[in-house]
Coordinates of C-alpha atoms in Angstrom, one line a residue:
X23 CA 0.0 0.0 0.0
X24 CA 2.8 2.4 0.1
X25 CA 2.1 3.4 -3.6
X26 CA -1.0 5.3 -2.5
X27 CA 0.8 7.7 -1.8
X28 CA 1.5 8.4 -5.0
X29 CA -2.2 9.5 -5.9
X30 CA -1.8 12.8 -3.9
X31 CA 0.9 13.8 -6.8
X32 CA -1.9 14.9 -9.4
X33 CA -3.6 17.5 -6.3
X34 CA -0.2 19.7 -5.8
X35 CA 1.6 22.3 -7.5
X36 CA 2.2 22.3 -11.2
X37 CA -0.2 19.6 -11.5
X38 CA -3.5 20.6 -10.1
X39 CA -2.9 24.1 -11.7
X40 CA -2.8 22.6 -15.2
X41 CA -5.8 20.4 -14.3
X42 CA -8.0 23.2 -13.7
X43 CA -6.7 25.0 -16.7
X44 CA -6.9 22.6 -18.9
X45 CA -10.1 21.1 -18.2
X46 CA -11.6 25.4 -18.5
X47 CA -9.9 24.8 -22.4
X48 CA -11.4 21.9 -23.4
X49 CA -14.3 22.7 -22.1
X50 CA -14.2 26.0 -24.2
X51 CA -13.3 24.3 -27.1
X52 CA -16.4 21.7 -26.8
X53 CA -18.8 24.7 -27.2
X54 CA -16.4 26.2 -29.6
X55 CA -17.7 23.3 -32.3
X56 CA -15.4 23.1 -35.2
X57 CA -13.3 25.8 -34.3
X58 CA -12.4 24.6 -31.3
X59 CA -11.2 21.3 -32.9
X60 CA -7.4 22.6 -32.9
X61 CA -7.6 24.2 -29.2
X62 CA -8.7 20.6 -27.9
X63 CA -5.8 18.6 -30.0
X64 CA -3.4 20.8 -28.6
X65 CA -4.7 20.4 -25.0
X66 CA -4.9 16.8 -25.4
X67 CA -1.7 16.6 -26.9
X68 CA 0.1 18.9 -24.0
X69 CA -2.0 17.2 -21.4
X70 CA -1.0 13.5 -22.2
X71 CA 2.7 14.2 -22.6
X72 CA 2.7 15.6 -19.5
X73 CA 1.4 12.2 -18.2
X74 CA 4.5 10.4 -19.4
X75 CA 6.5 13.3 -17.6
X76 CA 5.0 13.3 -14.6
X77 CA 5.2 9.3 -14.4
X78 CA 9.4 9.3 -15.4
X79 CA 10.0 11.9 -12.6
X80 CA 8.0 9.5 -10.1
X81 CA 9.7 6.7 -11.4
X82 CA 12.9 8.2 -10.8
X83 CA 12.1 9.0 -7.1
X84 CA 10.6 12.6 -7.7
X85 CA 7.9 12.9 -5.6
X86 CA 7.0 16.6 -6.7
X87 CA 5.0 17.4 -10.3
X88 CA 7.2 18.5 -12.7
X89 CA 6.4 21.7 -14.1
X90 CA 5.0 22.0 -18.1
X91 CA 8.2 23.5 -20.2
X92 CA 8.0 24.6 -23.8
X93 CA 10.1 21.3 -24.3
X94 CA 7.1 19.5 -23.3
X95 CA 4.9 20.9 -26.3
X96 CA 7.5 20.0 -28.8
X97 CA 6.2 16.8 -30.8
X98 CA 9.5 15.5 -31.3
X99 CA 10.4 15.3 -27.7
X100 CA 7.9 13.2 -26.2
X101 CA 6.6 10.5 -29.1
X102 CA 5.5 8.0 -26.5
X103 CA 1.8 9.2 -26.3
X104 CA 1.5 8.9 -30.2
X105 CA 3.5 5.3 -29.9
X106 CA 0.8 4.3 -27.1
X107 CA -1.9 5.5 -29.2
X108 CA -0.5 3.4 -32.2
X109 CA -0.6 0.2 -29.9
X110 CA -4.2 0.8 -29.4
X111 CA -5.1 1.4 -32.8
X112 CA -3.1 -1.4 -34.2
X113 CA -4.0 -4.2 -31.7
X114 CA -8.0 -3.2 -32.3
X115 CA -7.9 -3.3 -35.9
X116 CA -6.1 -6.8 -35.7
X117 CA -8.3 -7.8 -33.4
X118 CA -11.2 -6.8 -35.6
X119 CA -10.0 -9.2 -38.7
X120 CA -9.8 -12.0 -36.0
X121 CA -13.4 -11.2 -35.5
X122 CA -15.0 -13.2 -38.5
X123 CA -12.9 -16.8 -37.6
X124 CA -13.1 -16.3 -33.7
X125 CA -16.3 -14.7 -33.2
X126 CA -17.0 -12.0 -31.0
X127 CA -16.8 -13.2 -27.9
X128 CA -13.4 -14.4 -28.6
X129 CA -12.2 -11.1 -29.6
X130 CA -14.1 -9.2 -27.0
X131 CA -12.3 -11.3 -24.4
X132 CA -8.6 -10.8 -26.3
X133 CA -9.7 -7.3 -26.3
X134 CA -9.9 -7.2 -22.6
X135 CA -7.1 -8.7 -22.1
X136 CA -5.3 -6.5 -24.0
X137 CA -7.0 -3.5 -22.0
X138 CA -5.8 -5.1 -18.9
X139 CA -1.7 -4.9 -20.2
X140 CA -2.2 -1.9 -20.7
X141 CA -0.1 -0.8 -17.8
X142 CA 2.5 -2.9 -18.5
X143 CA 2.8 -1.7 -22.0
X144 CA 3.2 1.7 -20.5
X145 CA 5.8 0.6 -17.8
X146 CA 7.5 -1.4 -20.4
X147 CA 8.2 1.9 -22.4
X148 CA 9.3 3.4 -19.5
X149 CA 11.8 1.0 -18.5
X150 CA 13.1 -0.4 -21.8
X151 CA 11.5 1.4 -24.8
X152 CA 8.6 1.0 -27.3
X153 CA 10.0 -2.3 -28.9
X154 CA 10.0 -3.7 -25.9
X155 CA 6.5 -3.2 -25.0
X156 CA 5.5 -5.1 -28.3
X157 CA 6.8 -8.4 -26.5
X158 CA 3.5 -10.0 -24.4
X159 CA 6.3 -12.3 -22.7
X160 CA 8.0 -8.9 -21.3
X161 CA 4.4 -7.8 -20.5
X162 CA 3.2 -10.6 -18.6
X163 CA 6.5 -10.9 -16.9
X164 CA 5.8 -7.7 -14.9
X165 CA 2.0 -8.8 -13.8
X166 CA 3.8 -11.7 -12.3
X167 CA 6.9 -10.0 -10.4
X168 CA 4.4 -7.4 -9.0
X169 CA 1.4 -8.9 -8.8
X170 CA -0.6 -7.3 -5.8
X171 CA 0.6 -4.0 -7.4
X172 CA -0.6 -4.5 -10.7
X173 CA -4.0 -5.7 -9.5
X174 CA -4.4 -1.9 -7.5
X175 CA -3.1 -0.4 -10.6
X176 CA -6.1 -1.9 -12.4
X177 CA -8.6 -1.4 -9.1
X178 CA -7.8 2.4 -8.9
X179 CA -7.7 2.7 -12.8
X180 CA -11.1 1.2 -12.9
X181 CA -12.3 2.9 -9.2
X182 CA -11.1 6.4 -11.0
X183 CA -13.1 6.0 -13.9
X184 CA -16.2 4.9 -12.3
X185 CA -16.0 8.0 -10.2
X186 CA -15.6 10.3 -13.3
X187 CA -19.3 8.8 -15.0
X188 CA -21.1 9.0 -11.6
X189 CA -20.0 11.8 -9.8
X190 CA -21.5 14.3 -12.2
X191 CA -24.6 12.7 -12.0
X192 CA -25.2 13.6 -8.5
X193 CA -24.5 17.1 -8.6
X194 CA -27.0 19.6 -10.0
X195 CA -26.6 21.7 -13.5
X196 CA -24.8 25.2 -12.8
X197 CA -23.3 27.7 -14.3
X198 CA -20.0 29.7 -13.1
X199 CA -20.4 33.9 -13.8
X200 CA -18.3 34.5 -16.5
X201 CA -19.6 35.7 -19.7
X202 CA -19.0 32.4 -21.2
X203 CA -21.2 29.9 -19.5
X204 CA -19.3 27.0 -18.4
X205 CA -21.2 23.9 -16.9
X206 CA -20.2 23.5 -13.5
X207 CA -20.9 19.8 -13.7
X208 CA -18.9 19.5 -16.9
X209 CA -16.3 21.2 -15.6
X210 CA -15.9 18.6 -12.7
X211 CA -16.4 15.9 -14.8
X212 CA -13.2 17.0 -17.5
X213 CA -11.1 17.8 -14.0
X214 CA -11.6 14.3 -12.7
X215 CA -10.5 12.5 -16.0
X216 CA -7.7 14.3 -16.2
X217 CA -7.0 13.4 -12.8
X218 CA -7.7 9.8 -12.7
X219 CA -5.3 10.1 -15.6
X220 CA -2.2 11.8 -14.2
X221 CA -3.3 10.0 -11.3
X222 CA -2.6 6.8 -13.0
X223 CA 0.9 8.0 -14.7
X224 CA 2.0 8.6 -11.2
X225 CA 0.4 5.2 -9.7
X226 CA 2.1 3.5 -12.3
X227 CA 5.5 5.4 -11.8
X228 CA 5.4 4.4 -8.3
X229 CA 5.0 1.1 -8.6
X230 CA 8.1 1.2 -10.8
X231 CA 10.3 3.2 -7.8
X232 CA 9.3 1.0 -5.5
X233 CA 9.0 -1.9 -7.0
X234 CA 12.5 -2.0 -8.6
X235 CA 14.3 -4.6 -7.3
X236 CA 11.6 -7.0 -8.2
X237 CA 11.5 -5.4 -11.7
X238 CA 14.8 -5.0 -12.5
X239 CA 14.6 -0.8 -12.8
X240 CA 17.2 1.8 -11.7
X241 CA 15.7 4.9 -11.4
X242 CA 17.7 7.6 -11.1
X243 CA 17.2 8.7 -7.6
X244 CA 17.2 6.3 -5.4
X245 CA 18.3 5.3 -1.6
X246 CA 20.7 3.2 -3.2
X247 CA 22.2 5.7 -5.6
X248 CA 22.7 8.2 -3.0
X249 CA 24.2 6.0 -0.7
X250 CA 26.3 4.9 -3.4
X251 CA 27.4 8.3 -3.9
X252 CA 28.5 9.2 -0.5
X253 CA 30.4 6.1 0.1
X254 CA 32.4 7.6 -3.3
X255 CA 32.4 10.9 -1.8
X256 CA 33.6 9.5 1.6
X257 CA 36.2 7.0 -0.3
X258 CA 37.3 10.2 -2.3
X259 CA 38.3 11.9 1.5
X260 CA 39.8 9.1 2.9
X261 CA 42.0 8.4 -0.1
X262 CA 43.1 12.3 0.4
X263 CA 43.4 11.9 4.2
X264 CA 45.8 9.1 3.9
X265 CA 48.0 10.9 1.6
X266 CA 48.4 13.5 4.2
X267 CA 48.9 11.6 7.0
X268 CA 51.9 9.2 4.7
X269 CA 53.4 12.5 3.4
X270 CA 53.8 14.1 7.4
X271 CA 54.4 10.7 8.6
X272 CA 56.9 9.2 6.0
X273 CA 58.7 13.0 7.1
X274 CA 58.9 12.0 10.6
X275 CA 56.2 14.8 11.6
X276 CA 54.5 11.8 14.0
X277 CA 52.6 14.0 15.9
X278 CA 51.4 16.4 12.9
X279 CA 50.3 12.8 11.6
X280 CA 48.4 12.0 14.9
X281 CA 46.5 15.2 15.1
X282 CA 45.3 14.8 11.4
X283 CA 43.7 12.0 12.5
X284 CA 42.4 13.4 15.5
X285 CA 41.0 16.5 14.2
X286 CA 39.3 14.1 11.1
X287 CA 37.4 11.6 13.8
X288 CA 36.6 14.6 15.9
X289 CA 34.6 16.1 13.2
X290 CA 33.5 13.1 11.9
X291 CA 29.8 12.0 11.8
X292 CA 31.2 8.4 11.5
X293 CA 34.0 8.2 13.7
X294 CA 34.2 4.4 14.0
X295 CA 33.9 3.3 10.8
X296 CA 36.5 6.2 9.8
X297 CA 38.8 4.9 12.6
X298 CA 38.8 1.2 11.3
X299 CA 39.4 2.4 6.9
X300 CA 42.4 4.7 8.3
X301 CA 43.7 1.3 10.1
X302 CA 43.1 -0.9 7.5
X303 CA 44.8 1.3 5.0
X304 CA 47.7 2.4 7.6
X305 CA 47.9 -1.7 7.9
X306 CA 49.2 -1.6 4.0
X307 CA 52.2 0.5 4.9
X308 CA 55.3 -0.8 5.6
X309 CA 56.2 1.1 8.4
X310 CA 53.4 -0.4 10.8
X311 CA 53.7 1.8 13.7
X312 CA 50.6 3.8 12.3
X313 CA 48.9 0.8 12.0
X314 CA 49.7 -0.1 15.8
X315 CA 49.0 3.2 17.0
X316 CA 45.2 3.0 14.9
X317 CA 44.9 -0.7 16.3
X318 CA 45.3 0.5 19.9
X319 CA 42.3 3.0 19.5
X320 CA 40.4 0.6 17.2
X321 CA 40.4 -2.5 19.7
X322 CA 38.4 -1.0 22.7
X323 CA 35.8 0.3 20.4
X324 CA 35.1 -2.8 19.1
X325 CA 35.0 -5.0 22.2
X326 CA 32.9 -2.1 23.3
X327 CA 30.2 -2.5 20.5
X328 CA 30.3 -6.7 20.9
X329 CA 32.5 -7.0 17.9
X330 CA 34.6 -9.3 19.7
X331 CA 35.4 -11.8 16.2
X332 CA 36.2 -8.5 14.9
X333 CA 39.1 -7.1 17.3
X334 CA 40.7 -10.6 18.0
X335 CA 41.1 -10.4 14.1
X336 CA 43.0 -6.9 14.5
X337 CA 45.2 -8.2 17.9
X338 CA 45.8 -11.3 15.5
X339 CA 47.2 -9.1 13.0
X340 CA 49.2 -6.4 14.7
X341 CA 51.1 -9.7 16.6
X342 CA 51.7 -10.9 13.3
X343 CA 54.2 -8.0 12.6
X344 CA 55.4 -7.6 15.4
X345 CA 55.0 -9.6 18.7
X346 CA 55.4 -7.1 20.9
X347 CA 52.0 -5.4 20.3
X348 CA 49.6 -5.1 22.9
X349 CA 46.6 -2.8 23.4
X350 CA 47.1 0.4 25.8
X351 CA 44.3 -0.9 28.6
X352 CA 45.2 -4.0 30.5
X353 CA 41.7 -4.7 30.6
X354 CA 41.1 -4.8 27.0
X355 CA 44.5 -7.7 26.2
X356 CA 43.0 -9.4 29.1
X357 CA 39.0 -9.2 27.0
X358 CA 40.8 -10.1 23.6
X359 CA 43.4 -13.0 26.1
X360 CA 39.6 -14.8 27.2
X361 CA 38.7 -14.6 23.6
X362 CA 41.7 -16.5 22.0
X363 CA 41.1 -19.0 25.0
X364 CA 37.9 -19.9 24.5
X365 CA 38.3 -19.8 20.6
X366 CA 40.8 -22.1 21.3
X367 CA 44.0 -20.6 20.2
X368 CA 46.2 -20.8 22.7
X369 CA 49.0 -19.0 20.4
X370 CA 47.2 -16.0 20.1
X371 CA 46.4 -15.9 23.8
X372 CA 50.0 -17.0 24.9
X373 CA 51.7 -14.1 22.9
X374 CA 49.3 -11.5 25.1
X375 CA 50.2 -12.7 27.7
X376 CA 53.9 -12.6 27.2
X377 CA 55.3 -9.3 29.5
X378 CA 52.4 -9.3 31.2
X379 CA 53.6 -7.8 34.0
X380 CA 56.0 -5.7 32.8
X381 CA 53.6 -3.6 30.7
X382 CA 50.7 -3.3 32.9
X383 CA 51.0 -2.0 36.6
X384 CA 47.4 -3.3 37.2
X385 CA 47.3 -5.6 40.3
X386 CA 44.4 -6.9 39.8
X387 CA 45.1 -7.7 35.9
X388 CA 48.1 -9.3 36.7
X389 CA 46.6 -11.3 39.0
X390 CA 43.9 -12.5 36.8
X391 CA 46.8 -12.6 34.0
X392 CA 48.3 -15.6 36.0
X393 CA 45.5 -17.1 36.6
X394 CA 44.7 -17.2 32.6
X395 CA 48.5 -18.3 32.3
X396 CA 48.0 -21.5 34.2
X397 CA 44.7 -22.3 32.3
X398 CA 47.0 -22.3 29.1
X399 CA 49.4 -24.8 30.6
X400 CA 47.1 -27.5 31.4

């Protein structure tokens, strides 16, 4: 049901201004007769290009009406209405030669069928083209990856239009004061089919954005996308943080390195993750003191968020090159110590053990230390 949403589009902004407008010309070029012939193409014309324009901007994770531009009103840059009417036209008229060796219930029933793809057709265009939507495999493929959407496509499409053909009928005959009389009723009635069509673009186009994963679309705005794009953006920093930090550090400016790395987790809204990409790209270097120095403040965090797996895998590493690593709390190498032991490796908890006492003044961890030492030799 989260697509619902979507019919609230059509009654904001650009969109419900060129609702009322439009529906005021058409209706003037009804009582126009003849004359009025070209006013109500054009209308029509504007009106169901905007449709499609309204439904890609939904599609792409625009929840706002887009407003009508002169590009809109250009034939050559929205052919997609003429190519839906050409559908239409073509699959009736085929349908019509069927009609004297199937009968006419056959073709009635073919027909609605056809009327009921017609969604698809239309989100077919939108996500691969008009060639596409030609294929009734490709077609029938969406109704079954999104079923329950496609079913309150149809139910609102069908809802919509029943509301258009009785809603007029319960109000009374009235005429607005202008010097042109415009049926009230009339009026309403043109406003609510263009609504329950624009209404239907942007249905459609929701379905689309939030049924992508199931349908294979990549709208252009999207969760994904912009997440995406500020990992990139975030990569992009890093990458230039760690050419800082190697350039003062490879020049023996330690400290200068240090507080570059300070000041960057201060300010960051991300400090732990930061903290843990600086290590692991310090931990590529081959001077690892950096990478020791990172490991040190890396360890407690983790053991403090319950990523124990996590910082017995850094401890691991840091011993690796060089045994004489341990973290700066006696209380965190005696955490990561019960770890390795109950992990079963011994190694691992043996070589943080090593200098126990030498490196931490903490009675009370040493005393537990020796305790853990003569678990290890049994």
């Amino acid at each position: 049901m989260e697509t619902l949403k979507y019919l609230l589009i059509p009654l904001r902004g650009a969109a419900l201004v060129l609702i009322v407008v439009f529906s005021l010309l058409l209706l003037l070029a009804a009582q126009g007769g003849l004359l009025g012939v070209p006013l109500a193409l054009l209308v029509l014309s504007w009106f169901s290009k905007y449709g499609f324009v309204l439904l890609d901007k939904v599609a792409d994770g625009v929840n706002e009406p887009p407003v009508l531009a002169i590009e809109m009103l250009n034939p050559a840059n929205e052919s997609r209405p003429l190519g839906l009417l050409a559908i239409v036209g073509l699959f009736y008229v085929i349908t019509g030669l069927l009609q004297s060796t199937l009968g006419h219930e056959a073709v009635t029933a073919i027909r609605a069928l056809g009327l009921l793809l017609l969604p698809a057709i239309i989100m077919m265009q939108v996500m691969e083209g008009f060639f596409d939507s030609l294929n009734p495999i490709s077609l029938l493929q969406i109704v079954v990856r999104v079923p329950d959407s496609y079913a309150l496509i149809l139910a609102l499409l069908g809802g919509a239009w029943w509301l258009a053909s009785a809603l007029v009928t319960w109000l009374p005959e009235a005429e607005l004061p202008f010097s042109i009389a415009i049926p009230f009723a009339d009026v309403l009635r043109v406003a609510i089919l263009m609504y329950a069509w624009l209404a239907s673009f942007a249905m459609i186009g929701g379905v689309l954005y939030v049924r992508r994963a199931e349908l294979g679309f990549e709208p252009a705005h999207t969760p994904e996308r912009a997440a995406e794009k500020a990992e990139r953006e975030r990569q992009r920093e890093i990458d230039l943080l760690i050419d800082r930090i190697f350039a003062e550090w490879r020049g023996g400016a330690y400290g200068n390195a240090w507080r570059t790395i300070e000041r960057h987790l201060a300010g960051s809204a991300r400090p732990g993750d930061e903290l843990q990409m600086l290590f692991q790209r310090a931990s590529q270097w081959p001077d690892q003191r950096l990478a020791h120095r990172l490991a040190q403040e890396l360890i407690p965090q983790l053991l403090a968020a319950r990523r124990t797996g996590d910082a017995l895998k850094v401890a691991r590493s840091q011993l690796k090159s060089d045994v004489s690593f341990r973290p700066i709390k006696s209380e965190d190498t005696i955490k990561l110590i019960e770890l390795a032991r109950d992990g079963g490796d011994r190694q691992t908890a043996r070589m943080l053990l090593a200098g126990f006492a030498e490196r931490y003044e903490d009675d009370v961890a040493r005393r537990i230390a020796g305790q853990l030492a003569q678990q290890l030799e049994r």
